[in-house]
PDB file of C-alpha atoms and ligand atoms in Angstrom:
ATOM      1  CA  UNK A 252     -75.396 209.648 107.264  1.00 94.00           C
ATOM      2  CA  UNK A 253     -74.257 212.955 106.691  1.00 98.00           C
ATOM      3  CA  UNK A 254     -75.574 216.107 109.029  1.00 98.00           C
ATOM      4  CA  UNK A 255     -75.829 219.314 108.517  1.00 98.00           C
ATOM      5  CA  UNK A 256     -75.216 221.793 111.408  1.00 98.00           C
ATOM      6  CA  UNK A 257     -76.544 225.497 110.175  1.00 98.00           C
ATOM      7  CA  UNK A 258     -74.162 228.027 111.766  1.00 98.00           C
ATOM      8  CA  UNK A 259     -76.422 230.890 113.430  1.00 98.00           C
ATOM      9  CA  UNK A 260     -73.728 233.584 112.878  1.00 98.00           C
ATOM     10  CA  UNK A 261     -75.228 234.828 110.219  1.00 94.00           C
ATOM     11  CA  UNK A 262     -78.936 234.746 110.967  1.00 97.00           C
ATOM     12  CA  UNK A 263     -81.508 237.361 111.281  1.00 97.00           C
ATOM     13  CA  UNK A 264     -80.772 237.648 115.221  1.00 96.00           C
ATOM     14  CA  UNK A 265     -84.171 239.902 115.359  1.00 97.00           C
ATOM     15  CA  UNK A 266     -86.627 236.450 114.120  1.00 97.00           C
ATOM     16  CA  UNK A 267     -83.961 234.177 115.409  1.00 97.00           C
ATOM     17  CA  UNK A 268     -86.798 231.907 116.974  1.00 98.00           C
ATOM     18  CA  UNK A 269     -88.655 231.571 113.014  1.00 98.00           C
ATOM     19  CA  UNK A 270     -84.895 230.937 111.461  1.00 98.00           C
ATOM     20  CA  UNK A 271     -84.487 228.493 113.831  1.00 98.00           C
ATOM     21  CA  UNK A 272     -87.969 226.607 112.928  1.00 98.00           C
ATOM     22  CA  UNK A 273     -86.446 226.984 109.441  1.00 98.00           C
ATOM     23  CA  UNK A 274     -83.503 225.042 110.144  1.00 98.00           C
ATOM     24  CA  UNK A 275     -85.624 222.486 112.313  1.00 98.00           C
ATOM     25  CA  UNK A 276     -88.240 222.231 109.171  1.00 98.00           C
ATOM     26  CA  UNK A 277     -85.563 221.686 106.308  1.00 98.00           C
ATOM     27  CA  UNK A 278     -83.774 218.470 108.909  1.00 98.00           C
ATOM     28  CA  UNK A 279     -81.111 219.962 110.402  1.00 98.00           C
ATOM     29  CA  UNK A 280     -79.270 218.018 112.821  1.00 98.00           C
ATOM     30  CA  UNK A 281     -77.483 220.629 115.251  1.00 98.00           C
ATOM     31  CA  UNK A 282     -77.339 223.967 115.902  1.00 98.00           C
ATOM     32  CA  UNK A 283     -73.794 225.296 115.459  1.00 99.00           C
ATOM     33  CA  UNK A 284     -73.348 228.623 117.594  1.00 98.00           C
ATOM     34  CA  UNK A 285     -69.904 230.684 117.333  1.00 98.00           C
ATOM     35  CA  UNK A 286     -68.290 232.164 120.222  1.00 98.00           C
ATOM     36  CA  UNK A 287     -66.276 235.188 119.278  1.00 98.00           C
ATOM     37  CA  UNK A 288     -64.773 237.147 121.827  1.00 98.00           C
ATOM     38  CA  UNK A 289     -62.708 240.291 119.707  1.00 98.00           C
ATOM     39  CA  UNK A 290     -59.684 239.113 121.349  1.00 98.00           C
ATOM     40  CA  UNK A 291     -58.494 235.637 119.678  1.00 98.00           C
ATOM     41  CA  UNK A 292     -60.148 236.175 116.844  1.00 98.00           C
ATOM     42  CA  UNK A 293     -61.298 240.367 116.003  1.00 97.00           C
ATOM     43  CA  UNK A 294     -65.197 239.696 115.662  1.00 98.00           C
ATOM     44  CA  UNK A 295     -66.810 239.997 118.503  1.00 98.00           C
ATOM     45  CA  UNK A 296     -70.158 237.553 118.534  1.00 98.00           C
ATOM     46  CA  UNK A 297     -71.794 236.293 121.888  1.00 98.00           C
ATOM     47  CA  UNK A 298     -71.583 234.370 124.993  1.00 98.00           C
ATOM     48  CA  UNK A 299     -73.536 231.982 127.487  1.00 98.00           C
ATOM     49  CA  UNK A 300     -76.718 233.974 127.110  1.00 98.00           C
ATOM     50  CA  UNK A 301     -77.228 233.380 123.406  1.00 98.00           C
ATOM     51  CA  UNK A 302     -76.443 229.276 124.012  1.00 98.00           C
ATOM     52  CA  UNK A 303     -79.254 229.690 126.495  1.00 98.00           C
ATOM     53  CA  UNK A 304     -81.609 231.711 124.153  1.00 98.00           C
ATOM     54  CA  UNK A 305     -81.313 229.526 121.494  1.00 98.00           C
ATOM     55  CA  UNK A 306     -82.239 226.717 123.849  1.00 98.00           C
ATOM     56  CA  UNK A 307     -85.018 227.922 124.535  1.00 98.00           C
ATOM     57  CA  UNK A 308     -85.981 228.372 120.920  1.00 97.00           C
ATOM     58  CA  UNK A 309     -85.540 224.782 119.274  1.00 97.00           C
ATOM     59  CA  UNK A 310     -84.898 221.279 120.505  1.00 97.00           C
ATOM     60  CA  UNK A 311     -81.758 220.060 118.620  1.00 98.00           C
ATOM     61  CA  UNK A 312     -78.339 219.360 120.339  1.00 98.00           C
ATOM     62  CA  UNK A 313     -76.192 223.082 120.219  1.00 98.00           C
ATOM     63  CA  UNK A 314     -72.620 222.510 119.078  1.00 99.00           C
ATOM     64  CA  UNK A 315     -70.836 225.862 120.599  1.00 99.00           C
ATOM     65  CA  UNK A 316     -67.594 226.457 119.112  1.00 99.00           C
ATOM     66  CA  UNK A 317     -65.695 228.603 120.789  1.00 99.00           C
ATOM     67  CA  UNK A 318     -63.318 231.046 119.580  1.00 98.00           C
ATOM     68  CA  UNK A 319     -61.819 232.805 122.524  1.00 98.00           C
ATOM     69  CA  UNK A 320     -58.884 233.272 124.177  1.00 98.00           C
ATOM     70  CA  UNK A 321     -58.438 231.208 127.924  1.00 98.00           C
ATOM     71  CA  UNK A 322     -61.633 229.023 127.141  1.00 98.00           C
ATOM     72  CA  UNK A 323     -60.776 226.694 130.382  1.00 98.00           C
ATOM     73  CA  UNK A 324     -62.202 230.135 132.462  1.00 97.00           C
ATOM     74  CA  UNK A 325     -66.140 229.671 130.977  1.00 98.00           C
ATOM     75  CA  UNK A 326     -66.516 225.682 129.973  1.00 98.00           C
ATOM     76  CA  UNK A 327     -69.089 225.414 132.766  1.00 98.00           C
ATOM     77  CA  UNK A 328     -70.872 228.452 131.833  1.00 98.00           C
ATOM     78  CA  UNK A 329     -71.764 227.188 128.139  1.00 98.00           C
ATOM     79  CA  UNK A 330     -72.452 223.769 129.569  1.00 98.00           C
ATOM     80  CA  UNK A 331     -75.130 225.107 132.152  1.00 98.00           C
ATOM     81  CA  UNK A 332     -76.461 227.178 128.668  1.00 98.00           C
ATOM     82  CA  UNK A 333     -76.993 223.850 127.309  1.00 98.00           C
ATOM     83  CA  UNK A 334     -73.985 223.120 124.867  1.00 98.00           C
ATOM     84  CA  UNK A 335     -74.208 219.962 123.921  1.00 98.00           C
ATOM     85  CA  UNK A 336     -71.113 219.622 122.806  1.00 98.00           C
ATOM     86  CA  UNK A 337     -68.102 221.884 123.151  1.00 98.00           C
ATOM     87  CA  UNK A 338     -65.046 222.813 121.034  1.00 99.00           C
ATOM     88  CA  UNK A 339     -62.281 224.239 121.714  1.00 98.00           C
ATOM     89  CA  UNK A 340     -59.275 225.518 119.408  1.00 98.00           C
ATOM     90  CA  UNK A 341     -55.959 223.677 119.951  1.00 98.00           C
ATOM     91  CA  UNK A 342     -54.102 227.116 119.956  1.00 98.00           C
ATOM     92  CA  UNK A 343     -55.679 228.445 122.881  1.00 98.00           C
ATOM     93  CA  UNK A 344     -55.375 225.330 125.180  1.00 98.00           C
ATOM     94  CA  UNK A 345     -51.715 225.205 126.623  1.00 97.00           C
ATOM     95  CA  UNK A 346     -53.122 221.628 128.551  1.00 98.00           C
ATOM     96  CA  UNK A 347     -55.262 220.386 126.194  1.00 98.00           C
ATOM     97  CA  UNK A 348     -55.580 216.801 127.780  1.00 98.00           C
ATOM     98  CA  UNK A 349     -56.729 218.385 130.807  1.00 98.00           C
ATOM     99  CA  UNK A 350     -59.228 220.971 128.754  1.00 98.00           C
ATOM    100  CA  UNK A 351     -60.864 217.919 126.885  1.00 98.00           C
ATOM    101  CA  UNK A 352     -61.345 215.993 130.191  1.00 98.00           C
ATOM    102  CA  UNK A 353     -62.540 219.068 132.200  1.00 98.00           C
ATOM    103  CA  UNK A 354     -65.528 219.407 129.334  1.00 98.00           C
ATOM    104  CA  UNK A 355     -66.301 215.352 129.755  1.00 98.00           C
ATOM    105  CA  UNK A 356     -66.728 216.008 133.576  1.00 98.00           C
ATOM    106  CA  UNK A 357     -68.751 218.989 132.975  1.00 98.00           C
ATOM    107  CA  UNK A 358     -71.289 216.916 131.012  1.00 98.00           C
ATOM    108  CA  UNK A 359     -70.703 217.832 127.126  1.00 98.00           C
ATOM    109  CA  UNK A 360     -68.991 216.131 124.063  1.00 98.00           C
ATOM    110  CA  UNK A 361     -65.939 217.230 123.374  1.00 99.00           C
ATOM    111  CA  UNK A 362     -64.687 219.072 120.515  1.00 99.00           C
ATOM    112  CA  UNK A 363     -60.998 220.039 119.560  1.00 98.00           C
ATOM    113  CA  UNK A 364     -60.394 222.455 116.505  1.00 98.00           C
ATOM    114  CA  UNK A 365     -57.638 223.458 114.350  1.00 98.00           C
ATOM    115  CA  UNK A 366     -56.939 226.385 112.225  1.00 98.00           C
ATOM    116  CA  UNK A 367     -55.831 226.447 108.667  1.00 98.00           C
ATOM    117  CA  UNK A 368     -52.210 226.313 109.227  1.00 98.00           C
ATOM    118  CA  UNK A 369     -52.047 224.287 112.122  1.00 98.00           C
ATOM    119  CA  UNK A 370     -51.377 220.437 110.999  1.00 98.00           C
ATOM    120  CA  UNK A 371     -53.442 217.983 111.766  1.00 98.00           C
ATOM    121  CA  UNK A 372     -50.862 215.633 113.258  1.00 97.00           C
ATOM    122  CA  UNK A 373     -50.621 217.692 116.028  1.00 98.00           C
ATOM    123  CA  UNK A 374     -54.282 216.573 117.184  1.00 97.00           C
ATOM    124  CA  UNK A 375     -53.290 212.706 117.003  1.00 97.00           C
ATOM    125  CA  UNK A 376     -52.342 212.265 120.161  1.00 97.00           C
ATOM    126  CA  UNK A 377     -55.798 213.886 121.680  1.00 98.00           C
ATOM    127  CA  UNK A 378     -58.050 211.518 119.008  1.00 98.00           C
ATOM    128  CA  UNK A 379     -58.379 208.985 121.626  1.00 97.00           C
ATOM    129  CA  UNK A 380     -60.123 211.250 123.971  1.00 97.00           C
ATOM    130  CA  UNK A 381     -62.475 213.551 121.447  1.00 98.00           C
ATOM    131  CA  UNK A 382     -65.980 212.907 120.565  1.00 98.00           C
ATOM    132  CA  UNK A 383     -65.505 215.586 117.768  1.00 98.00           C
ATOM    133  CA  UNK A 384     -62.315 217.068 115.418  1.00 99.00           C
ATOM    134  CA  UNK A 385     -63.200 220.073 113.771  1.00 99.00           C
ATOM    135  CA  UNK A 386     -61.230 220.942 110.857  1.00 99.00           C
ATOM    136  CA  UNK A 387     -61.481 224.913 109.953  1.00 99.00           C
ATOM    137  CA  UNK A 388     -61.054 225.631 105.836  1.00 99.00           C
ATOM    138  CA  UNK A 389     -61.594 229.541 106.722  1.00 98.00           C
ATOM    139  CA  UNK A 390     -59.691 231.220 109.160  1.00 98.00           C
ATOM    140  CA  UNK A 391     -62.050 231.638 112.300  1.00 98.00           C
ATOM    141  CA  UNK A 392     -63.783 235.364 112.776  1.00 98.00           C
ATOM    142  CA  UNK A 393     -66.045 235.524 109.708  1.00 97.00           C
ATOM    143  CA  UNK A 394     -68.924 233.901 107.662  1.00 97.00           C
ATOM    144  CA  UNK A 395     -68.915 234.113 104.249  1.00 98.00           C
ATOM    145  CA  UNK A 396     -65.230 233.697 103.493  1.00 98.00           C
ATOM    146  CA  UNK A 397     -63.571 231.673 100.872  1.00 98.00           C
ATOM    147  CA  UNK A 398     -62.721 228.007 101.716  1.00 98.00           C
ATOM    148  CA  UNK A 399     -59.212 226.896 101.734  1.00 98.00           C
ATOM    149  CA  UNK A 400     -58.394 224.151  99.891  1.00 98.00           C
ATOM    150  CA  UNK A 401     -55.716 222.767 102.751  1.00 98.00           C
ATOM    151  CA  UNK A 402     -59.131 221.291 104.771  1.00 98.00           C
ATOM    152  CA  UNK A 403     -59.168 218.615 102.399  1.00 98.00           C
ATOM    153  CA  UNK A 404     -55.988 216.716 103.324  1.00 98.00           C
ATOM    154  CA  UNK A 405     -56.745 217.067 106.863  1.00 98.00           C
ATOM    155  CA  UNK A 406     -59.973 215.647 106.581  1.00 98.00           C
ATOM    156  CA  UNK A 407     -58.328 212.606 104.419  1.00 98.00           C
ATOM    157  CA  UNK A 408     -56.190 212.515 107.273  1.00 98.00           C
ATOM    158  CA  UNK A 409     -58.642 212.082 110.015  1.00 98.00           C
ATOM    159  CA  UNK A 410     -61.070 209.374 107.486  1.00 98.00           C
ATOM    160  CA  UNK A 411     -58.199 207.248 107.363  1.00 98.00           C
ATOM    161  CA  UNK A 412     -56.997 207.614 111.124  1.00 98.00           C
ATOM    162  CA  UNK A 413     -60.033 206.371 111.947  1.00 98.00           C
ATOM    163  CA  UNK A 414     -60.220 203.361 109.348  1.00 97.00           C
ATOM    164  CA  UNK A 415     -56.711 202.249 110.894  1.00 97.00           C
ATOM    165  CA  UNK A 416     -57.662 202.923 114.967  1.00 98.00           C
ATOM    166  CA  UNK A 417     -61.234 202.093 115.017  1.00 98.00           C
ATOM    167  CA  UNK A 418     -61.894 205.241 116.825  1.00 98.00           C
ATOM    168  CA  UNK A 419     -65.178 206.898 117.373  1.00 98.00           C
ATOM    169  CA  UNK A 420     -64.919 210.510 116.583  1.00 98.00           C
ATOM    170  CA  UNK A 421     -66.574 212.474 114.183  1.00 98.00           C
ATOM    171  CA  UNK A 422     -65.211 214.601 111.433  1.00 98.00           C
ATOM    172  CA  UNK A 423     -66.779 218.220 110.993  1.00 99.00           C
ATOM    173  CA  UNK A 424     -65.729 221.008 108.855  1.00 99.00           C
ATOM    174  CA  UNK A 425     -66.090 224.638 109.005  1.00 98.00           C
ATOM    175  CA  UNK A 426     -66.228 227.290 106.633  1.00 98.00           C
ATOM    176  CA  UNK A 427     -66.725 228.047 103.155  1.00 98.00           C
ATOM    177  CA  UNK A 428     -69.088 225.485 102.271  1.00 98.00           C
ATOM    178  CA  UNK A 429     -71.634 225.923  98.969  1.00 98.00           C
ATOM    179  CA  UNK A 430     -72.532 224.094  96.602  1.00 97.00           C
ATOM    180  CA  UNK A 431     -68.932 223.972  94.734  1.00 98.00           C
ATOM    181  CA  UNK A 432     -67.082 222.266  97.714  1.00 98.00           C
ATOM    182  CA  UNK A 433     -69.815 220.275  99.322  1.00 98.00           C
ATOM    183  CA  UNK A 434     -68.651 217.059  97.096  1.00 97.00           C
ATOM    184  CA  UNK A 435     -64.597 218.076  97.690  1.00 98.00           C
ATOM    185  CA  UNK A 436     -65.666 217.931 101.376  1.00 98.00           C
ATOM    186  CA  UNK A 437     -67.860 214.934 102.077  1.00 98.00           C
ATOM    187  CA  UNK A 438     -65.394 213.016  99.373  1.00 97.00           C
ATOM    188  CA  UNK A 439     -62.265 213.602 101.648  1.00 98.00           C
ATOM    189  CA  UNK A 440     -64.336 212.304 104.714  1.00 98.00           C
ATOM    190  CA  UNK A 441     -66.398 215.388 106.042  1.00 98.00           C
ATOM    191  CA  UNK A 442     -69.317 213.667 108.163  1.00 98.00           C
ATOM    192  CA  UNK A 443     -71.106 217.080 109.919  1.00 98.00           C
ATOM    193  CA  UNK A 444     -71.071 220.039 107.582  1.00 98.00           C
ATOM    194  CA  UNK A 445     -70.942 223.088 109.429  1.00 99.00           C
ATOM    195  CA  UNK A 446     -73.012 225.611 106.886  1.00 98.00           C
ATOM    196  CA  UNK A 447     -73.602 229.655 107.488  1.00 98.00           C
ATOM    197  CA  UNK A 448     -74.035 231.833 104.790  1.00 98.00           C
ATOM    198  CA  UNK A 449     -74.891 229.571 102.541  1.00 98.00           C
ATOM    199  CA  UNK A 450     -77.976 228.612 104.095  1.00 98.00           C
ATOM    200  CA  UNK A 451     -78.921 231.659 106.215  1.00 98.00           C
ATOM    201  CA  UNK A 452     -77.951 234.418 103.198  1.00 96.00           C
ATOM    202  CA  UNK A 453     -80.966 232.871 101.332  1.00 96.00           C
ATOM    203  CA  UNK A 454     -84.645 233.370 101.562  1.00 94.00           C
ATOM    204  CA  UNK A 455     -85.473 229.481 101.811  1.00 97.00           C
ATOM    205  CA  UNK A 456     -83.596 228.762 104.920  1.00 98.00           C
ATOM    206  CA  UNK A 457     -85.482 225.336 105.117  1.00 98.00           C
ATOM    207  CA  UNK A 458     -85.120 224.132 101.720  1.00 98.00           C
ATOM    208  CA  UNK A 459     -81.351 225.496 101.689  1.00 98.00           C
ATOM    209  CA  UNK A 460     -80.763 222.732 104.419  1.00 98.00           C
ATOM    210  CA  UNK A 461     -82.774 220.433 102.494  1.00 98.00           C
ATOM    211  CA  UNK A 462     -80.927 220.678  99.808  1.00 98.00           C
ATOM    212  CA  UNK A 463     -77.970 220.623 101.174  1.00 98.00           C
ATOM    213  CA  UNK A 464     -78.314 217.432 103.454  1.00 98.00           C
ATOM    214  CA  UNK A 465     -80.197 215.705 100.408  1.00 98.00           C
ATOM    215  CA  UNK A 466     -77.476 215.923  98.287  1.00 98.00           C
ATOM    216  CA  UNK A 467     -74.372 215.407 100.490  1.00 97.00           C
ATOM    217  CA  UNK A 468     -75.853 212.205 101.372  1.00 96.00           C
ATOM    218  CA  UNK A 469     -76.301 211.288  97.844  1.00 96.00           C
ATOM    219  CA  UNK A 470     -72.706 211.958  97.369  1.00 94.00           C
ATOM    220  CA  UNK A 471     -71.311 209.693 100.577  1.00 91.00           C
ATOM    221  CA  UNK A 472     -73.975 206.933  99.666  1.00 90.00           C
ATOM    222  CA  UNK A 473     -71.943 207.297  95.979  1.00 87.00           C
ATOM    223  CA  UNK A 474     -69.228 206.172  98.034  1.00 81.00           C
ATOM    224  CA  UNK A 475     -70.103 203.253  99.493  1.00 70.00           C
ATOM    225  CA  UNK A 476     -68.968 200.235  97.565  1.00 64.00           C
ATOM    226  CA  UNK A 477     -71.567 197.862  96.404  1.00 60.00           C
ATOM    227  CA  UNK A 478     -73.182 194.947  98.004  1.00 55.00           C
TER     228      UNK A 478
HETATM  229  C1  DX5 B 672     -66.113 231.044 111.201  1.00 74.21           C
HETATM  230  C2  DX5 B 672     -67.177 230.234 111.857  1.00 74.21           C
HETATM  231  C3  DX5 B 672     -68.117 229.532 110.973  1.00 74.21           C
HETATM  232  C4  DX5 B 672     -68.950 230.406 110.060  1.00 74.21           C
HETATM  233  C5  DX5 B 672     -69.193 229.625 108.817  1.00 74.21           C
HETATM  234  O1  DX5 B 672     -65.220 231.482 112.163  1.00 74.21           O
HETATM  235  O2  DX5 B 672     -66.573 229.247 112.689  1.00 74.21           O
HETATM  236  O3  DX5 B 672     -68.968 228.642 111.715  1.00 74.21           O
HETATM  237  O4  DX5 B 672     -70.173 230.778 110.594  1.00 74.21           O
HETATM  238  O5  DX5 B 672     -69.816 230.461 107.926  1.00 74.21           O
HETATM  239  P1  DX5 B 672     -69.749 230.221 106.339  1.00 74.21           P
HETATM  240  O6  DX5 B 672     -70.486 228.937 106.073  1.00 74.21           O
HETATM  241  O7  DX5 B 672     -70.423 231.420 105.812  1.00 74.21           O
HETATM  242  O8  DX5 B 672     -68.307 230.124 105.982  1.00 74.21           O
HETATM  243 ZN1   ZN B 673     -67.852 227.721 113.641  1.00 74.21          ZN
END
């Protein structure tokens, strides 16, 4: 099963609480909230406060992903917001064993991240240890960008890791996704579909994610063999 988690970056932030119901209403599964902090990445977005808001607005599990330099300072203070689960980007975590573990004490799944031209084989020795591998196909800092084709061999990557290891972590990807590389993504083995503009942009927020979760599962159930 396939789920959809509607990025809040670019939502009407003044009827957050009604987008939200929109997202709930069309079956969204998470909340995805990106933490910017005009330093490792040049947008500048929110903090703990906004984790805590949203909270407050909706009852599905918030999946912060935090873009920000030195994240090992503030794990605790998105964790008492409510993350549910956390993820933090490879680059910025010089101890990245002791990062994931710090997150698992603190209460929240843990999430590690790579950018575009990072390679995936440098998260293989973390897999054992992750509840979550993010794979970015934008470079972080902005909705609405154009997805990058490199995401798909990562994600190929991680689906067949996990065929050979029998581990339990999920694969999510971020960025770019429409309707043109929602089958590219859920073919190479995309299982939580990280979705901003192309949902919040339109006027239907609810059906958007209806849409969208409808037919990537049509795709992945495509892709089970028969019998
Ligand atoms: C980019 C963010 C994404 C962004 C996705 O740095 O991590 O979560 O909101 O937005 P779209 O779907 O518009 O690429
Ligand atoms: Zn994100």
């Amino acid at each position: 099963m396939i789920r959809i988690a509607p990025s809040i970056l670019n939502a009407d932030l003044s009827c957050l609480r009604e987008q939200l119901q929109q997202i709930v209403d069309g079956g969204a599964d998470w909340v995805h909230l990106d933490v910017m902090d005009g330093h490792y990445v040049p947008n500048l977005t929110f903090g703990p406060l906004m984790v805590e808001t949203v909270a407050r607005c909706v009852d599905l599990p918030l999946d912060v992903h935090l873009m920000i330099a030195d994240p090992d300072r503030s794990l605790a203070d998105y964790v008492d917001a409510g993350a549910n689960t956390l993820t933090v980007h490879l680059e910025t975590c010089p101890h990245l064993w002791r990062t994931c573990d710090r997150i698992r004490e603190l209460g929240a799944k843990v999430g590690v991240t790579l950018n575009p031209a990072t390679p995936v084989q440098l998260i293989e020795p973390i897999l054992p240890v992750v509840d979550l591998v993010l794979v970015m196909s934008v470079e972080p800092g902005y909705g609405g960008q154009k997805f990058l084709p490199v995401a798909l061999g990562k994600l190929d990557y991680l689906r067949e890791n996990k065929r050979h290891t029998g581990l339990g972590f999920s694969i999510q990807v971020d960025g770019g996704i429409d309707e043109q590389t929602l089958s590219p993504v859920v073919h190479a083995g995309a299982e939580i579909l990280v979705i901003g503009s192309a949902i919040f942009k339109s006027k239907e927020i609810a059906a958007r994610v209806r849409e969208f979760k409808t037919a990537a599962n049509a795709l992945e159930n495509k892709q089970q063999p028969l019998g």
